[in-house]
PDB file of C-alpha atoms in Angstrom:
ATOM      1  CA  MET A   1     155.469 483.704  60.298  1.00 87.00           C
ATOM      2  CA  ILE A   2     155.773 485.670  63.550  1.00 93.00           C
ATOM      3  CA  ASN A   3     158.572 483.464  64.885  1.00 93.00           C
ATOM      4  CA  ARG A   4     160.491 483.870  61.632  1.00 96.00           C
ATOM      5  CA  LEU A   5     160.379 487.682  61.873  1.00 97.00           C
ATOM      6  CA  LEU A   6     160.749 488.077  65.646  1.00 96.00           C
ATOM      7  CA  VAL A   7     164.204 489.310  66.688  1.00 97.00           C
ATOM      8  CA  THR A   8     165.729 488.677  70.120  1.00 96.00           C
ATOM      9  CA  VAL A   9     168.040 491.467  71.280  1.00 97.00           C
ATOM     10  CA  GLU A  10     170.406 490.441  74.059  1.00 96.00           C
ATOM     11  CA  ASP A  11     171.040 492.704  77.055  1.00 95.00           C
ATOM     12  CA  PHE A  12     168.347 495.253  76.179  1.00 93.00           C
ATOM     13  CA  PRO A  13     167.202 497.418  77.885  1.00 89.00           C
ATOM     14  CA  GLU A  14     169.542 496.167  80.584  1.00 89.00           C
ATOM     15  CA  PRO A  15     172.081 493.330  81.029  1.00 93.00           C
ATOM     16  CA  GLY A  16     170.548 489.869  81.262  1.00 90.00           C
ATOM     17  CA  ILE A  17     167.324 490.760  79.422  1.00 87.00           C
ATOM     18  CA  HIS A  18     166.467 488.947  76.175  1.00 89.00           C
ATOM     19  CA  PHE A  19     164.247 491.591  74.520  1.00 91.00           C
ATOM     20  CA  LYS A  20     161.737 490.238  71.993  1.00 93.00           C
ATOM     21  CA  ASP A  21     161.485 492.831  69.209  1.00 95.00           C
ATOM     22  CA  LEU A  22     158.262 492.590  67.223  1.00 97.00           C
ATOM     23  CA  THR A  23     158.858 495.628  65.002  1.00 96.00           C
ATOM     24  CA  PRO A  24     160.044 493.432  62.079  1.00 97.00           C
ATOM     25  CA  VAL A  25     156.670 491.636  62.293  1.00 97.00           C
ATOM     26  CA  PHE A  26     154.854 494.973  62.057  1.00 97.00           C
ATOM     27  CA  ALA A  27     157.051 496.055  59.128  1.00 97.00           C
ATOM     28  CA  ASP A  28     155.967 493.038  57.057  1.00 98.00           C
ATOM     29  CA  GLY A  29     152.557 493.727  55.495  1.00 97.00           C
ATOM     30  CA  ARG A  30     151.411 490.106  55.300  1.00 97.00           C
ATOM     31  CA  ALA A  31     152.547 489.391  58.847  1.00 98.00           C
ATOM     32  CA  LEU A  32     150.850 492.511  60.223  1.00 98.00           C
ATOM     33  CA  ARG A  33     147.588 491.590  58.515  1.00 98.00           C
ATOM     34  CA  ALA A  34     147.785 488.020  59.864  1.00 98.00           C
ATOM     35  CA  VAL A  35     148.523 489.274  63.393  1.00 98.00           C
ATOM     36  CA  VAL A  36     145.671 491.786  63.396  1.00 98.00           C
ATOM     37  CA  ASP A  37     143.194 489.263  61.981  1.00 98.00           C
ATOM     38  CA  ALA A  38     144.232 486.650  64.560  1.00 98.00           C
ATOM     39  CA  LEU A  39     143.921 489.117  67.448  1.00 98.00           C
ATOM     40  CA  VAL A  40     140.454 490.434  66.603  1.00 98.00           C
ATOM     41  CA  GLU A  41     138.756 487.296  65.234  1.00 98.00           C
ATOM     42  CA  PRO A  42     137.998 485.666  68.614  1.00 98.00           C
ATOM     43  CA  PHE A  43     136.385 488.915  69.819  1.00 98.00           C
ATOM     44  CA  ALA A  44     134.249 489.603  66.721  1.00 97.00           C
ATOM     45  CA  GLY A  45     131.008 491.337  67.650  1.00 97.00           C
ATOM     46  CA  THR A  46     132.014 491.923  71.292  1.00 98.00           C
ATOM     47  CA  PHE A  47     133.614 495.381  71.043  1.00 98.00           C
ATOM     48  CA  ASP A  48     132.730 498.887  69.871  1.00 98.00           C
ATOM     49  CA  ALA A  49     136.273 500.287  69.810  1.00 98.00           C
ATOM     50  CA  VAL A  50     139.879 499.152  70.019  1.00 98.00           C
ATOM     51  CA  ALA A  51     142.403 500.550  72.491  1.00 98.00           C
ATOM     52  CA  GLY A  52     146.148 500.534  72.119  1.00 98.00           C
ATOM     53  CA  VAL A  53     148.519 500.712  75.071  1.00 98.00           C
ATOM     54  CA  GLU A  54     151.589 502.900  74.659  1.00 94.00           C
ATOM     55  CA  ALA A  55     153.415 502.580  72.427  1.00 93.00           C
ATOM     56  CA  ARG A  56     153.503 499.559  70.128  1.00 95.00           C
ATOM     57  CA  GLY A  57     149.912 498.802  71.057  1.00 97.00           C
ATOM     58  CA  PHE A  58     148.964 501.913  69.060  1.00 98.00           C
ATOM     59  CA  LEU A  59     150.123 500.219  65.848  1.00 97.00           C
ATOM     60  CA  LEU A  60     148.019 497.139  66.477  1.00 98.00           C
ATOM     61  CA  ALA A  61     144.970 499.063  67.664  1.00 98.00           C
ATOM     62  CA  ALA A  62     144.903 501.415  64.691  1.00 98.00           C
ATOM     63  CA  ALA A  63     145.192 498.515  62.243  1.00 98.00           C
ATOM     64  CA  ALA A  64     142.539 496.511  64.117  1.00 98.00           C
ATOM     65  CA  ALA A  65     140.127 499.453  64.296  1.00 98.00           C
ATOM     66  CA  TYR A  66     140.505 500.044  60.571  1.00 98.00           C
ATOM     67  CA  ALA A  67     140.041 496.345  59.795  1.00 98.00           C
ATOM     68  CA  THR A  68     136.886 496.114  61.919  1.00 98.00           C
ATOM     69  CA  GLY A  69     135.376 499.528  61.131  1.00 98.00           C
ATOM     70  CA  THR A  70     135.500 500.616  64.761  1.00 98.00           C
ATOM     71  CA  GLY A  71     137.116 503.555  66.519  1.00 98.00           C
ATOM     72  CA  VAL A  72     140.491 503.595  68.226  1.00 98.00           C
ATOM     73  CA  VAL A  73     141.544 505.105  71.555  1.00 98.00           C
ATOM     74  CA  THR A  74     144.913 505.326  73.256  1.00 98.00           C
ATOM     75  CA  VAL A  75     146.080 504.509  76.758  1.00 98.00           C
ATOM     76  CA  ARG A  76     149.068 506.809  77.171  1.00 98.00           C
ATOM     77  CA  LYS A  77     151.799 507.442  79.679  1.00 96.00           C
ATOM     78  CA  ALA A  78     151.366 510.523  81.857  1.00 96.00           C
ATOM     79  CA  GLY A  79     151.521 513.979  80.342  1.00 96.00           C
ATOM     80  CA  LYS A  80     150.741 512.990  76.742  1.00 96.00           C
ATOM     81  CA  LEU A  81     146.988 513.610  76.625  1.00 97.00           C
ATOM     82  CA  PRO A  82     145.774 517.230  76.433  1.00 97.00           C
ATOM     83  CA  ARG A  83     142.282 516.973  77.966  1.00 98.00           C
ATOM     84  CA  GLU A  84     140.883 515.740  81.270  1.00 98.00           C
ATOM     85  CA  THR A  85     142.032 512.200  82.053  1.00 98.00           C
ATOM     86  CA  TYR A  86     141.589 509.237  84.304  1.00 98.00           C
ATOM     87  CA  THR A  87     144.980 508.329  85.784  1.00 98.00           C
ATOM     88  CA  VAL A  88     146.397 505.139  87.315  1.00 97.00           C
ATOM     89  CA  GLU A  89     149.835 503.868  88.361  1.00 93.00           C
ATOM     90  CA  GLY A  90     151.026 500.609  86.847  1.00 87.00           C
ATOM     91  CA  THR A  91     153.831 498.296  87.947  1.00 82.00           C
ATOM     92  CA  LEU A  92     155.872 497.236  84.947  1.00 80.00           C
ATOM     93  CA  GLU A  93     158.625 494.724  84.261  1.00 74.00           C
ATOM     94  CA  TYR A  94     161.297 497.427  84.641  1.00 74.00           C
ATOM     95  CA  GLY A  95     159.656 499.820  87.138  1.00 80.00           C
ATOM     96  CA  THR A  96     156.431 501.784  87.338  1.00 88.00           C
ATOM     97  CA  ALA A  97     154.548 504.163  85.052  1.00 93.00           C
ATOM     98  CA  THR A  98     151.479 506.349  85.195  1.00 97.00           C
ATOM     99  CA  PHE A  99     148.878 505.678  82.508  1.00 98.00           C
ATOM    100  CA  GLU A 100     146.082 507.959  81.365  1.00 98.00           C
ATOM    101  CA  LEU A 101     142.877 507.818  79.333  1.00 98.00           C
ATOM    102  CA  HIS A 102     140.767 510.778  78.220  1.00 98.00           C
ATOM    103  CA  THR A 103     137.556 510.890  80.243  1.00 98.00           C
ATOM    104  CA  ASP A 104     135.474 511.504  77.111  1.00 97.00           C
ATOM    105  CA  ASP A 105     137.009 509.226  74.468  1.00 96.00           C
ATOM    106  CA  LEU A 106     134.179 506.686  74.646  1.00 98.00           C
ATOM    107  CA  PRO A 107     130.746 506.850  76.267  1.00 98.00           C
ATOM    108  CA  ALA A 108     130.070 504.823  79.398  1.00 98.00           C
ATOM    109  CA  GLY A 109     128.648 501.444  78.469  1.00 98.00           C
ATOM    110  CA  SER A 110     130.982 501.006  75.501  1.00 98.00           C
ATOM    111  CA  ARG A 111     132.931 497.804  75.004  1.00 98.00           C
ATOM    112  CA  VAL A 112     136.630 497.935  74.170  1.00 98.00           C
ATOM    113  CA  LEU A 113     139.195 495.408  72.953  1.00 98.00           C
ATOM    114  CA  VAL A 114     142.618 496.294  74.405  1.00 98.00           C
ATOM    115  CA  LEU A 115     145.695 495.450  72.324  1.00 98.00           C
ATOM    116  CA  ASP A 116     149.405 495.522  73.056  1.00 98.00           C
ATOM    117  CA  ASP A 117     152.479 493.830  71.661  1.00 97.00           C
ATOM    118  CA  VAL A 118     153.671 491.916  74.736  1.00 96.00           C
ATOM    119  CA  LEU A 119     152.082 490.635  77.935  1.00 96.00           C
ATOM    120  CA  ALA A 120     154.871 490.442  80.499  1.00 94.00           C
ATOM    121  CA  THR A 121     153.988 491.259  84.119  1.00 94.00           C
ATOM    122  CA  GLY A 122     150.514 492.511  83.163  1.00 96.00           C
ATOM    123  CA  GLY A 123     151.082 495.953  84.672  1.00 95.00           C
ATOM    124  CA  SER A 124     150.217 498.091  81.670  1.00 96.00           C
ATOM    125  CA  LEU A 125     147.207 495.983  80.650  1.00 97.00           C
ATOM    126  CA  SER A 126     145.825 495.853  84.193  1.00 97.00           C
ATOM    127  CA  ALA A 127     146.267 499.647  84.383  1.00 97.00           C
ATOM    128  CA  ALA A 128     144.302 499.956  81.130  1.00 98.00           C
ATOM    129  CA  ALA A 129     141.529 497.764  82.548  1.00 98.00           C
ATOM    130  CA  GLU A 130     141.345 499.966  85.632  1.00 97.00           C
ATOM    131  CA  LEU A 131     141.146 503.124  83.517  1.00 98.00           C
ATOM    132  CA  PHE A 132     138.310 501.718  81.402  1.00 98.00           C
ATOM    133  CA  GLY A 133     136.522 500.531  84.529  1.00 98.00           C
ATOM    134  CA  ARG A 134     136.654 504.056  85.962  1.00 97.00           C
ATOM    135  CA  ALA A 135     135.148 505.327  82.714  1.00 98.00           C
ATOM    136  CA  GLY A 136     132.277 502.807  82.875  1.00 98.00           C
ATOM    137  CA  ILE A 137     133.609 500.980  79.811  1.00 98.00           C
ATOM    138  CA  THR A 138     133.648 497.185  79.599  1.00 98.00           C
ATOM    139  CA  VAL A 139     136.874 495.464  78.575  1.00 98.00           C
ATOM    140  CA  ALA A 140     135.809 492.835  76.037  1.00 98.00           C
ATOM    141  CA  GLY A 141     139.257 491.270  76.265  1.00 98.00           C
ATOM    142  CA  PHE A 142     142.958 491.655  75.708  1.00 98.00           C
ATOM    143  CA  GLY A 143     144.946 490.722  72.639  1.00 98.00           C
ATOM    144  CA  VAL A 144     148.734 490.466  72.541  1.00 98.00           C
ATOM    145  CA  VAL A 145     151.186 489.107  70.040  1.00 98.00           C
ATOM    146  CA  LEU A 146     153.621 487.656  72.575  1.00 97.00           C
ATOM    147  CA  GLU A 147     152.992 486.465  76.129  1.00 97.00           C
ATOM    148  CA  LEU A 148     155.996 485.904  78.390  1.00 95.00           C
ATOM    149  CA  SER A 149     154.363 483.128  80.417  1.00 95.00           C
ATOM    150  CA  GLU A 150     157.053 482.873  83.110  1.00 94.00           C
ATOM    151  CA  LEU A 151     156.205 486.420  84.263  1.00 93.00           C
ATOM    152  CA  ARG A 152     152.576 485.353  84.889  1.00 95.00           C
ATOM    153  CA  GLY A 153     151.033 488.642  83.762  1.00 95.00           C
ATOM    154  CA  ARG A 154     147.765 486.964  82.807  1.00 96.00           C
ATOM    155  CA  ARG A 155     146.881 486.480  86.484  1.00 95.00           C
ATOM    156  CA  ARG A 156     146.801 490.287  86.948  1.00 95.00           C
ATOM    157  CA  LEU A 157     144.071 490.709  84.349  1.00 96.00           C
ATOM    158  CA  GLY A 158     141.145 489.889  86.586  1.00 90.00           C
ATOM    159  CA  GLY A 159     139.805 486.917  84.668  1.00 91.00           C
ATOM    160  CA  HIS A 160     139.389 488.876  81.430  1.00 97.00           C
ATOM    161  CA  ARG A 161     139.635 486.902  78.226  1.00 97.00           C
ATOM    162  CA  VAL A 162     143.192 487.037  76.816  1.00 98.00           C
ATOM    163  CA  ARG A 163     144.276 486.106  73.304  1.00 98.00           C
ATOM    164  CA  SER A 164     148.031 485.684  72.854  1.00 98.00           C
ATOM    165  CA  LEU A 165     149.428 484.520  69.541  1.00 98.00           C
ATOM    166  CA  ILE A 166     152.727 483.230  70.931  1.00 97.00           C
ATOM    167  CA  ARG A 167     153.492 482.070  74.454  1.00 96.00           C
ATOM    168  CA  ALA A 168     157.144 481.964  75.387  1.00 89.00           C
TER     169      ALA A 168
END
């Protein structure tokens, strides 16, 4: 179902890139439900909250938190969160970004499942792991819809459990 709805956009965001657009998957109710169920099922009982990484990770995390009756938190790019934050630089596929997490979103000792749409170089997910580590929060694992295996992002995730629905 995911492969049927996934759209490849040539030369976006720059020439030579074959961008994998998952927004049609999220727009289809049955597909979104199947994706969320498949991402959270292997981690059942191991997390207290779900985190979404900016920006499409927010969609998955909110749906997963609702489906599992847990809370949701956001890992945002710099300047988007109004209270005190932990901050870390991440190296991304197309550059770098600063990521932030509120210092008081979850109590230390919590367990969080981190979701995003794509695992490419692993920069944003490894930044999220570092932020949660600073907060004393355990990363129960990472869930992504699409993993771009040739970019080897999984190796940057410090041995954390990773669930990817499609590996390309």
